[in-house]
Coordinates of N, CA and C in Angstrom, one line a residue:
M1 N 28.0 -14.4 72.1 CA 26.8 -15.0 72.2 C 26.2 -15.1 70.8
S2 N 25.6 -16.3 70.5 CA 25.1 -16.6 69.4 C 23.9 -15.6 69.0
E3 N 23.0 -15.8 67.9 CA 21.7 -15.2 67.8 C 20.9 -16.0 68.4
Q4 N 20.8 -17.4 68.3 CA 19.9 -18.3 68.6 C 19.9 -17.8 70.6
E5 N 20.8 -17.6 70.9 CA 21.0 -17.5 72.5 C 20.4 -15.9 72.7
V6 N 20.5 -15.3 72.0 CA 20.2 -13.9 72.1 C 18.6 -13.9 71.7
V7 N 18.1 -14.7 71.2 CA 16.6 -14.8 70.9 C 16.0 -15.6 72.1
A8 N 16.6 -16.7 72.8 CA 16.3 -17.2 73.6 C 16.0 -16.4 74.8
G9 N 17.3 -15.8 75.1 CA 17.2 -14.8 76.4 C 16.0 -13.7 76.2
L10 N 15.7 -13.1 75.1 CA 14.8 -12.0 75.1 C 13.4 -12.6 75.3
R11 N 13.4 -14.0 74.8 CA 12.0 -14.9 74.8 C 11.9 -15.1 76.3
W12 N 12.8 -15.4 77.1 CA 13.0 -15.7 78.5 C 12.3 -14.1 79.4
N13 N 13.2 -13.2 78.8 CA 12.8 -11.9 79.3 C 11.2 -11.7 79.1
N14 N 10.5 -11.8 78.0 CA 9.3 -11.6 77.7 C 8.4 -12.3 78.4
Y15 N 8.5 -13.7 78.7 CA 8.0 -14.5 79.7 C 7.8 -14.2 81.2
I16 N 9.1 -13.7 81.5 CA 9.2 -13.3 83.1 C 8.5 -11.9 83.0
S17 N 8.6 -11.0 82.2 CA 7.8 -9.6 82.2 C 6.3 -9.7 82.4
V18 N 6.0 -10.5 81.5 CA 4.5 -10.5 81.4 C 3.6 -11.0 82.5
P19 N 4.1 -12.2 83.2 CA 3.5 -12.2 84.6 C 3.9 -11.6 85.8
I20 N 4.9 -10.7 85.8 CA 5.4 -9.7 86.6 C 4.5 -8.6 86.6
I21 N 4.4 -8.0 85.1 CA 3.5 -6.8 85.4 C 2.0 -7.0 85.5
T22 N 1.5 -8.4 85.2 CA 0.0 -8.9 85.4 C 0.0 -9.0 86.7
L23 N 1.0 -9.6 87.2 CA 0.9 -9.5 89.1 C 0.7 -8.2 89.8
M24 N 1.8 -7.5 89.3 CA 1.9 -6.1 89.8 C 0.7 -5.6 89.7
S25 N 0.2 -5.3 88.6 CA -1.2 -4.6 88.1 C -2.2 -5.3 89.0
Y26 N -2.1 -6.5 89.3 CA -3.4 -7.2 90.0 C -3.3 -6.7 91.3
E27 N -2.3 -6.7 92.0 CA -2.0 -6.2 93.3 C -2.4 -4.4 93.6
Y28 N -1.9 -3.9 92.6 CA -2.7 -2.7 92.9 C -3.8 -2.3 92.7
L29 N -4.8 -3.3 91.8 CA -6.5 -2.9 91.9 C -6.7 -3.5 92.9
L30 N -6.0 -4.8 93.6 CA -6.6 -5.2 94.7 C -6.6 -4.4 96.0
L31 N -5.7 -3.7 96.1 CA -5.6 -2.5 97.3 C -6.0 -1.2 97.2
L32 N -6.9 -1.0 95.7 CA -7.2 0.3 95.2 C -8.1 0.8 96.4
D33 N -9.2 -0.2 96.8 CA -10.1 0.2 97.6 C -9.8 0.7 99.0
K34 N -8.9 0.0 99.7 CA -8.2 0.3 100.6 C -7.6 1.8 100.5
E35 N -6.9 1.8 99.4 CA -6.2 3.0 99.3 C -7.1 4.4 99.3
V36 N -8.4 4.0 98.7 CA -9.2 5.3 98.4 C -9.6 5.5 99.9
K37 N -10.0 4.2 100.8 CA -10.7 4.6 102.0 C -9.4 5.4 103.1
Y38 N -8.2 4.9 103.0 CA -7.2 5.4 104.1 C -6.5 6.3 103.6
V39 N -6.5 6.6 102.3 CA -5.6 7.4 101.9 C -6.4 8.9 101.2
W40 N -7.2 8.3 100.3 CA -7.8 9.6 99.7 C -8.9 10.6 100.3
K41 N -10.0 9.6 100.9 CA -11.0 10.3 101.8 C -10.4 10.8 103.2
R42 N -9.2 10.8 103.7 CA -8.8 11.4 104.8 C -7.9 12.5 104.4
P43 N -7.6 13.3 105.6 CA -7.0 14.6 105.3 C -5.5 14.4 104.9
W44 N -5.1 15.3 104.3 CA -4.0 15.0 103.6 C -2.5 15.0 104.7
S45 N -1.4 14.4 104.3 CA -0.4 14.5 105.2 C 0.7 14.2 104.7
L46 N 2.1 14.4 105.3 CA 3.2 14.2 104.6 C 3.5 12.8 104.5
M47 N 2.9 11.8 105.2 CA 3.0 10.4 105.2 C 2.2 10.0 103.8
S48 N 1.1 10.5 103.8 CA 0.0 9.9 102.7 C 1.0 10.6 101.1
C49 N 1.3 11.5 101.1 CA 1.9 12.3 100.0 C 3.0 11.1 99.6
L50 N 4.1 10.8 100.6 CA 5.1 10.0 100.5 C 4.6 8.7 100.1
Y51 N 3.6 8.2 100.6 CA 3.0 6.7 100.2 C 2.6 6.8 98.7
L52 N 2.0 7.7 98.3 CA 1.2 7.9 96.7 C 2.5 8.1 96.0
V53 N 3.6 8.8 96.3 CA 4.7 9.0 95.4 C 5.2 7.5 95.4
V54 N 5.6 7.0 96.4 CA 6.4 5.6 96.4 C 5.5 4.8 95.4
R55 N 4.2 4.5 95.6 CA 3.3 3.8 95.2 C 3.4 3.7 93.8
Y56 N 2.8 4.8 93.1 CA 2.6 5.1 91.9 C 4.1 5.6 91.0
F57 N 4.8 6.4 91.4 CA 6.4 6.0 90.8 C 7.0 4.9 90.8
G58 N 7.0 4.3 91.9 CA 7.4 2.5 91.7 C 6.8 1.9 90.7
L59 N 5.5 2.0 90.6 CA 4.7 1.3 89.6 C 5.4 1.5 87.8
F60 N 5.3 2.9 87.9 CA 5.9 3.6 86.7 C 7.3 3.1 86.0
L61 N 8.1 2.9 87.5 CA 9.3 2.6 86.9 C 9.8 1.0 86.7
A62 N 8.7 0.2 87.3 CA 8.6 -1.1 87.3 C 7.9 -1.4 85.7
L63 N 6.9 -0.6 85.4 CA 6.6 -0.9 84.1 C 7.5 -0.5 82.9
L64 N 8.0 0.3 83.2 CA 9.2 1.0 82.1 C 10.2 -0.1 82.0
C65 N 10.7 -0.6 83.1 CA 11.6 -1.8 83.5 C 11.2 -2.9 82.5
G66 N 9.9 -3.1 82.8 CA 9.3 -4.4 82.2 C 9.2 -4.5 80.7
F67 N 8.7 -3.4 80.3 CA 8.5 -3.2 78.7 C 9.8 -3.1 78.0
W68 N 11.0 -2.4 78.6 CA 12.1 -2.0 78.0 C 13.1 -3.4 78.0
G69 N 13.6 -3.4 76.7 CA 14.6 -4.3 76.8 C 14.3 -5.8 76.0
G70 N 13.1 -6.0 75.4 CA 12.6 -7.1 74.7 C 11.3 -7.1 74.4
L71 N 10.4 -7.0 75.3 CA 9.1 -6.6 75.6 C 8.8 -5.7 74.3
L72 N 9.0 -4.5 74.6 CA 8.7 -3.8 73.2 C 10.2 -3.3 72.5
Y73 N 10.0 -3.1 71.2 CA 11.1 -2.7 70.7 C 11.5 -0.9 70.9
I74 N 12.5 -0.3 71.2 CA 12.7 1.2 71.6 C 13.9 1.6 71.0
P75 N 13.6 2.2 69.9 CA 15.3 2.7 69.1 C 16.1 3.2 70.3
E76 N 17.3 3.0 69.8 CA 18.6 3.4 70.5 C 18.5 5.0 71.1
S77 N 18.0 6.0 70.1 CA 18.0 7.2 70.8 C 17.1 7.4 71.9
V78 N 15.9 6.6 71.9 CA 14.8 7.1 72.8 C 15.3 6.1 74.0
S79 N 15.9 4.7 73.8 CA 16.4 4.0 74.8 C 17.5 4.7 75.9
Y80 N 18.3 5.3 75.1 CA 19.3 6.0 76.2 C 18.5 6.9 77.2
R81 N 17.8 7.7 76.5 CA 17.1 8.8 77.5 C 16.1 8.0 78.8
L82 N 15.4 6.9 77.9 CA 14.6 5.8 78.9 C 15.3 5.5 79.8
V83 N 16.4 4.6 79.8 CA 17.4 4.4 80.7 C 18.1 5.3 81.8
V84 N 18.5 6.2 81.2 CA 18.7 7.6 82.1 C 17.6 7.7 83.1
L85 N 16.5 8.0 82.4 CA 15.2 8.5 83.4 C 15.0 7.2 84.2
I86 N 15.4 5.9 83.8 CA 15.2 4.8 84.7 C 16.0 5.0 85.9
E87 N 17.1 5.1 85.5 CA 18.3 5.0 86.6 C 18.2 6.2 87.7
W88 N 17.9 7.5 87.0 CA 17.7 8.6 88.1 C 16.3 8.5 88.7
G89 N 15.4 7.7 88.2 CA 14.3 7.3 88.8 C 14.4 6.3 90.2
F90 N 15.1 5.5 89.9 CA 15.4 4.6 91.0 C 16.2 5.4 92.1
S91 N 17.0 6.5 91.8 CA 17.7 7.2 93.2 C 16.1 7.8 93.8
V92 N 15.5 8.4 92.9 CA 14.6 9.3 93.7 C 13.7 8.4 94.6
Y93 N 13.4 7.3 93.9 CA 12.6 6.4 94.4 C 13.1 6.0 96.1
F94 N 14.4 5.7 95.6 CA 15.1 5.2 97.2 C 14.9 6.4 97.9
C95 N 15.0 7.9 97.9 CA 15.2 8.7 98.4 C 13.8 8.8 99.3
F96 N 12.8 8.6 98.6 CA 11.4 8.8 98.8 C 11.2 7.3 99.8
A97 N 11.3 6.2 99.7 CA 11.2 5.1 100.4 C 12.1 5.2 101.5
E98 N 13.2 5.9 101.9 CA 13.7 5.8 103.0 C 13.3 6.8 103.7
A99 N 12.7 8.0 103.3 CA 12.0 8.8 103.9 C 11.0 8.4 104.6
I100 N 10.1 7.4 104.1 CA 9.1 6.7 104.9 C 9.4 5.9 106.0
L101 N 10.7 5.2 105.6 CA 11.0 4.4 106.6 C 11.8 5.1 107.9
I102 N 12.1 6.6 107.5 CA 12.8 7.4 108.7 C 11.3 7.9 109.4
W103 N 10.6 8.2 109.0 CA 9.0 8.8 109.5 C 8.7 7.8 110.1
R104 N 8.9 6.4 109.5 CA 7.9 5.4 110.7 C 8.7 5.3 111.8
L105 N 9.9 5.5 111.8 CA 10.8 5.2 113.2 C 10.4 6.3 114.0
Y106 N 10.4 7.3 113.5 CA 10.2 8.8 114.2 C 9.2 8.5 114.9
A107 N 8.0 7.7 114.3 CA 6.6 7.6 114.8 C 6.6 6.7 115.9
I108 N 7.2 5.3 115.6 CA 7.3 4.5 116.8 C 8.1 4.3 117.7
C109 N 9.1 5.6 117.7 CA 9.5 6.1 118.9 C 9.3 7.1 119.6
N110 N 8.1 7.2 119.7 CA 7.3 8.3 120.6 C 7.8 9.8 120.0
Q111 N 8.1 9.7 118.7 CA 8.0 10.9 118.2 C 9.5 11.7 118.6
S112 N 10.5 11.2 118.8 CA 11.9 11.5 119.2 C 12.3 12.5 118.2
R113 N 12.4 13.7 118.5 CA 13.2 14.5 117.7 C 14.5 14.4 117.6
L114 N 15.2 13.9 118.3 CA 16.7 13.7 118.6 C 16.9 12.6 117.6
L115 N 16.3 11.5 117.4 CA 16.2 10.3 116.5 C 16.2 10.8 115.3
F116 N 14.9 11.7 115.0 CA 14.5 12.3 113.8 C 15.8 12.9 113.0
Y117 N 16.5 14.0 113.9 CA 17.4 14.7 113.4 C 18.6 13.9 113.0
V118 N 19.0 13.0 113.9 CA 20.1 12.2 113.5 C 20.0 11.5 112.4
L119 N 18.7 10.7 112.1 CA 18.5 10.0 111.1 C 18.7 10.8 109.8
V120 N 18.3 11.9 109.8 CA 17.9 13.0 108.5 C 19.6 13.2 108.2
G121 N 19.8 13.8 109.4 CA 21.5 14.2 109.4 C 22.4 13.2 108.8
L122 N 22.0 12.0 109.0 CA 22.8 10.9 108.1 C 22.5 10.6 106.8
F123 N 21.1 10.8 106.6 CA 20.8 10.2 105.3 C 21.1 11.5 104.3
L124 N 21.3 13.0 104.7 CA 21.5 13.6 103.6 C 22.7 13.7 102.5
P125 N 24.1 13.3 103.5 CA 25.1 12.7 102.8 C 24.9 11.6 101.7
I126 N 24.1 10.9 102.1 CA 23.6 9.5 101.2 C 23.0 10.3 99.7
V127 N 22.1 11.3 100.2 CA 21.3 11.7 98.9 C 22.1 12.4 98.1
A128 N 23.3 13.4 98.8 CA 24.0 14.0 97.9 C 25.1 12.9 97.2
L129 N 25.4 11.8 97.8 CA 25.8 10.7 97.3 C 25.7 10.4 96.1
S130 N 24.2 10.0 96.3 CA 23.5 9.4 95.0 C 23.5 10.1 93.9
I131 N 23.2 11.3 94.1 CA 22.8 12.4 93.2 C 24.1 12.5 92.4
G132 N 25.3 12.8 93.1 CA 26.6 13.2 92.5 C 27.2 11.9 91.9
T133 N 26.3 10.5 92.2 CA 27.1 9.4 91.4 C 26.0 9.0 90.0
D134 N 25.0 9.7 90.1 CA 24.4 9.6 88.9 C 24.7 10.4 87.8
I135 N 24.9 11.7 88.4 CA 25.5 12.8 87.5 C 26.7 12.2 86.8
Y136 N 27.7 11.6 87.6 CA 28.9 11.1 86.9 C 28.6 9.8 86.2
L137 N 27.7 9.0 86.6 CA 27.6 7.7 85.7 C 26.6 7.8 84.3
Y138 N 25.5 8.7 84.5 CA 24.6 8.6 83.6 C 24.7 10.1 82.7
S139 N 25.6 10.8 82.7 CA 25.6 12.2 81.9 C 26.7 12.0 81.1
R140 N 27.4 11.0 80.9 CA 28.5 10.8 79.8 C 28.3 9.6 79.1
R141 N 28.2 9.7 77.6 CA 28.3 8.5 77.0 C 29.7 7.4 77.1
S142 N 30.7 8.3 77.6 CA 31.8 7.3 77.7 C 31.9 6.3 78.9
V143 N 30.8 6.8 79.7 CA 30.6 5.7 80.9 C 29.4 4.8 80.9
F144 N 28.6 5.4 80.1 CA 27.0 4.4 79.8 C 26.6 4.9 78.6
S145 N 26.4 3.6 78.2 CA 25.9 3.9 76.7 C 24.9 2.7 76.5
V146 N 23.9 2.9 75.6 CA 23.0 2.1 75.0 C 23.5 1.5 73.7
I147 N 23.3 0.3 73.4 CA 23.7 -0.4 72.2 C 22.9 -1.0 71.4
E148 N 22.2 -0.6 70.0 CA 21.3 -1.0 69.5 C 21.8 -2.5 68.6
I149 N 21.5 -3.6 68.7 CA 22.1 -4.7 67.8 C 20.8 -5.5 67.0
I150 N 21.4 -5.4 65.5 CA 20.4 -5.6 64.6 C 20.6 -7.1 63.9
T151 N 19.7 -8.1 64.1 CA 20.2 -9.4 63.4 C 18.7 -9.6 62.4
P152 N 19.1 -10.8 61.9 CA 17.9 -11.1 61.0 C 16.7 -11.3 61.4
N153 N 16.7 -12.3 62.6 CA 15.7 -12.2 63.7 C 15.3 -11.7 64.8
V154 N 16.1 -10.6 65.2 CA 16.2 -9.8 66.1 C 16.5 -8.5 66.2
R155 N 15.8 -7.6 66.8 CA 16.4 -6.1 67.0 C 16.1 -5.7 68.3
Y156 N 17.2 -5.1 69.0 CA 16.8 -4.7 70.5 C 18.0 -4.1 70.7
C157 N 18.0 -3.4 71.9 CA 18.9 -2.4 72.6 C 19.3 -2.9 74.1
T158 N 20.2 -3.0 74.4 CA 21.0 -3.2 75.7 C 22.0 -2.5 76.2
L159 N 22.2 -2.3 77.3 CA 23.2 -1.5 78.0 C 24.8 -2.2 78.0
S160 N 25.2 -0.7 77.9 CA 26.9 -1.2 78.1 C 27.4 -0.2 79.3
F161 N 28.0 -0.8 80.0 CA 28.8 0.0 81.2 C 30.4 0.0 80.8
N162 N 30.8 1.0 80.7 CA 32.3 1.0 79.9 C 33.4 1.2 81.3
I163 N 32.9 1.2 82.4 CA 33.9 1.5 83.5 C 33.5 0.1 84.6
G164 N 34.6 -0.1 85.6 CA 34.6 -1.3 86.4 C 33.3 -0.8 87.2
P165 N 33.3 -1.8 88.4 CA 32.3 -1.9 89.4 C 32.4 -1.1 90.6
M166 N 33.4 -0.2 90.3 CA 34.1 0.8 92.0 C 33.0 1.6 92.2
P167 N 32.6 2.5 91.2 CA 31.4 3.6 91.7 C 30.2 2.9 92.2
A168 N 29.7 2.0 92.0 CA 28.6 1.3 92.3 C 29.0 0.8 93.9
I169 N 30.0 0.0 94.0 CA 30.6 -0.2 95.1 C 30.5 0.6 96.2
Y170 N 31.2 1.8 95.9 CA 31.5 2.8 96.8 C 30.2 3.5 97.2
T171 N 29.1 3.2 96.1 CA 27.8 4.1 96.3 C 27.4 3.2 97.4
S172 N 27.3 1.7 97.1 CA 26.5 1.0 97.7 C 26.9 0.8 99.3
I173 N 28.1 1.0 99.5 CA 28.6 0.9 101.1 C 27.7 1.5 101.9
P174 N 27.7 2.8 101.7 CA 27.1 3.7 102.8 C 25.4 3.7 102.6
I175 N 24.8 3.3 101.7 CA 23.3 2.9 101.6 C 23.2 1.8 102.3
V176 N 23.9 0.7 102.2 CA 23.7 -0.7 102.9 C 24.0 -0.3 104.5
C177 N 25.2 0.3 104.8 CA 25.2 0.6 106.1 C 24.1 1.3 106.8
Y178 N 23.5 2.5 106.2 CA 22.4 3.4 106.8 C 21.2 2.4 106.7
D179 N 21.1 1.5 105.9 CA 19.7 0.5 105.9 C 19.8 -0.3 107.0
I180 N 21.2 -0.8 107.3 CA 21.4 -1.6 108.6 C 21.2 -0.9 109.9
L181 N 21.6 0.1 109.8 CA 21.1 1.0 110.9 C 19.5 1.1 111.3
L182 N 18.9 1.5 110.2 CA 17.5 1.4 110.4 C 16.8 0.5 110.6
V183 N 17.1 -0.9 110.2 CA 16.8 -2.0 110.7 C 17.0 -2.2 111.9
V184 N 18.1 -2.2 112.6 CA 18.6 -2.5 114.0 C 17.8 -1.5 114.9
L185 N 17.5 -0.4 114.4 CA 16.7 0.6 115.3 C 15.6 0.1 115.4
A186 N 14.7 -0.5 114.2 CA 13.4 -0.7 114.3 C 13.4 -2.1 115.2
A187 N 14.2 -3.0 115.1 CA 14.4 -4.0 115.9 C 14.5 -4.0 117.1
A188 N 15.3 -2.9 117.6 CA 15.4 -2.6 118.9 C 14.3 -2.0 119.6
I189 N 13.8 -1.2 118.9 CA 12.2 -0.4 119.3 C 11.2 -1.6 119.7
L190 N 11.1 -2.6 118.5 CA 10.2 -3.5 118.7 C 10.7 -4.4 119.7
A191 N 11.8 -4.4 120.2 CA 12.2 -5.6 121.1 C 11.7 -5.0 122.8
R192 N 12.1 -3.6 122.6 CA 11.8 -2.9 124.0 C 10.3 -2.8 124.1
H193 N 9.5 -2.8 122.8 CA 7.9 -2.5 122.9 C 7.3 -4.0 123.4
L194 N 8.0 -5.0 123.1 CA 7.8 -6.6 123.4 C 7.6 -6.7 125.0
K195 N 8.9 -6.3 125.3 CA 9.2 -6.0 126.8 C 8.4 -5.8 127.7
E196 N 7.9 -4.5 127.1 CA 7.2 -4.0 127.9 C 5.9 -4.1 128.1
R197 N 5.4 -4.7 126.8 CA 3.9 -5.4 126.9 C 3.8 -6.7 127.6
R198 N 5.0 -7.8 127.5 CA 4.8 -8.7 128.7 C 4.9 -8.7 130.2
Q199 N 5.5 -7.3 130.2 CA 5.4 -6.8 131.9 C 3.7 -6.6 132.4
I200 N 3.0 -6.2 131.2 CA 1.6 -5.7 131.8 C 0.7 -6.9 131.0
Q201 N 1.4 -7.8 130.4 CA 0.6 -9.0 129.7 C -0.5 -8.4 128.9
M202 N -0.1 -7.8 128.2 CA -0.8 -7.4 126.7 C -0.3 -7.8 125.8
K203 N -0.8 -7.8 124.4 CA -0.7 -8.4 123.2 C 0.4 -6.8 122.5
A204 N 1.2 -7.2 121.6 CA 2.0 -6.3 121.0 C 1.2 -5.3 119.8
N205 N 1.5 -4.3 119.8 CA 0.8 -3.3 118.9 C 1.0 -3.9 117.2
S206 N 0.1 -4.4 116.7 CA 0.0 -4.9 115.5 C 0.7 -4.0 114.6
Y207 N 0.2 -2.8 114.6 CA 0.9 -1.8 113.5 C 2.4 -1.7 113.8
M208 N 3.0 -1.9 115.0 CA 4.3 -1.6 115.3 C 5.1 -3.0 114.6
V209 N 4.6 -3.9 114.7 CA 5.1 -5.3 114.5 C 5.2 -5.1 112.8
M210 N 3.9 -4.5 112.2 CA 4.1 -4.8 110.8 C 5.1 -3.9 110.1
I211 N 5.3 -2.7 110.9 CA 6.2 -1.7 110.6 C 7.6 -2.2 110.3
V212 N 7.9 -2.9 111.5 CA 9.2 -3.8 111.6 C 9.4 -4.6 110.5
R213 N 8.4 -5.3 110.4 CA 8.5 -6.5 109.4 C 8.8 -5.9 107.9
Y214 N 8.2 -4.7 107.8 CA 8.5 -4.0 106.6 C 9.7 -3.6 106.5
H215 N 10.2 -2.9 107.5 CA 11.7 -2.5 107.5 C 12.7 -3.7 107.1
I216 N 12.2 -4.6 107.7 CA 13.5 -5.9 107.3 C 13.2 -6.2 105.9
L217 N 11.9 -6.5 105.4 CA 11.6 -7.0 103.7 C 12.3 -5.8 103.1
Y218 N 12.2 -4.5 103.2 CA 13.0 -3.3 102.6 C 14.3 -3.7 102.4
F219 N 15.1 -3.8 103.7 CA 16.5 -4.0 103.5 C 16.9 -4.7 102.9
V220 N 16.4 -6.2 102.8 CA 16.6 -7.5 102.3 C 16.4 -7.0 100.8
L221 N 15.5 -6.8 100.4 CA 15.2 -6.0 98.9 C 16.3 -5.2 98.3
N222 N 16.3 -4.0 99.1 CA 17.3 -3.3 98.8 C 18.8 -3.6 99.1
L223 N 19.2 -4.3 99.6 CA 20.7 -5.4 99.6 C 20.4 -5.9 98.5
T224 N 19.7 -6.7 98.1 CA 19.7 -7.4 96.8 C 19.7 -6.8 95.6
N225 N 19.1 -5.5 95.7 CA 19.3 -4.6 94.6 C 20.6 -4.0 94.4
Q226 N 21.4 -3.8 95.6 CA 22.8 -3.2 95.5 C 23.7 -4.4 95.0
V227 N 23.5 -5.4 95.4 CA 24.3 -6.6 94.8 C 24.1 -7.0 93.4
L228 N 23.1 -6.6 93.0 CA 22.7 -6.8 91.8 C 23.2 -5.8 90.7
L229 N 23.2 -4.4 91.2 CA 23.8 -3.5 90.5 C 25.3 -3.7 90.6
V230 N 25.8 -4.1 91.6 CA 27.3 -4.3 91.5 C 27.6 -5.2 90.0
I231 N 27.0 -6.6 90.2 CA 27.2 -7.5 89.4 C 27.1 -7.2 88.0
L232 N 26.0 -6.0 87.9 CA 25.6 -5.4 86.2 C 26.9 -4.7 85.9
W233 N 27.8 -3.9 87.0 CA 28.7 -3.1 86.7 C 30.0 -4.0 86.3
A234 N 30.1 -5.0 86.8 CA 31.3 -5.6 87.0 C 31.0 -6.8 85.8
H235 N 29.9 -6.9 85.1 CA 29.9 -7.8 84.3 C 30.0 -9.3 84.5
I236 N 29.6 -9.6 85.6 CA 29.6 -10.8 86.2 C 28.7 -11.8 85.9
P237 N 29.0 -13.0 85.1 CA 27.9 -13.8 84.5 C 27.1 -14.5 85.8
V238 N 25.3 -14.4 85.5 CA 24.9 -15.0 86.5 C 23.9 -16.0 85.7

C-alpha cells in the first residue's frame, strides 16, 4: 500500500469517525432525560444496573474505537495496551448485553425459572470460552501486536494479527448459535402472545413487541460483528 493510499484511508477513517461520534453523543444526550426519569429516579434493580453498564461502557468503548487508529495519534506502547483494553472490553460488553437479553426473556416468559436456569447454564460455557480466547489471543505479542508506521506525511499505529482466523471462527460459532437460540425463543414467545391476544381480541403488549424487536436487532448486529472479526483475523480485503 502506497503512502498516498494510507493517507487517504486515514482521512476516510476520520471523516467517518467524526459524524459517528457526534451522532452517538447526540443520541445519548437525547435520551438522558428519559434515563433520569425511568432509571435514576426509580429504585435500583439488577436490570437498571445492567442497563447503565451496557449504556455507558458501550459508549466508552465506542469513543475509544473512534479516536484510535487515525483520529488521534497514540504511541505504539500506549496503543498496544489500549487495543487490549478494547478487545477485553468487547468481551465484557458482550457478556452484560447477553445477560440483559436473558433477563428480558425470563421476564416475558412469566418468569420461568426453568428457562432462566437453562439459558444461564448454556451461557456460562460461552463466557468461559470468551475469557479463555481473550487470554490466548491478547496476552502474547507473538499472536497479536501493534505496529507503528512512520512516513514523511503520516504517523499512525495499526493492528497485526499473526495467526489465522480459526480461533475467531471457533469462538464465533457457539456465540452465534446461542444468539440464534435467544432470538428464536423470543420470536416463539411473541407468536404465542399474539395468538392469545387475537383469541380475546386485544392488542399485543407493546413492551413485549419492543423486546423481541431488540432481540432481533441485537442478533443482526452481533452476527455482523462476528463476521467482521473473522474477516479481520483472516486479512480478507473488503
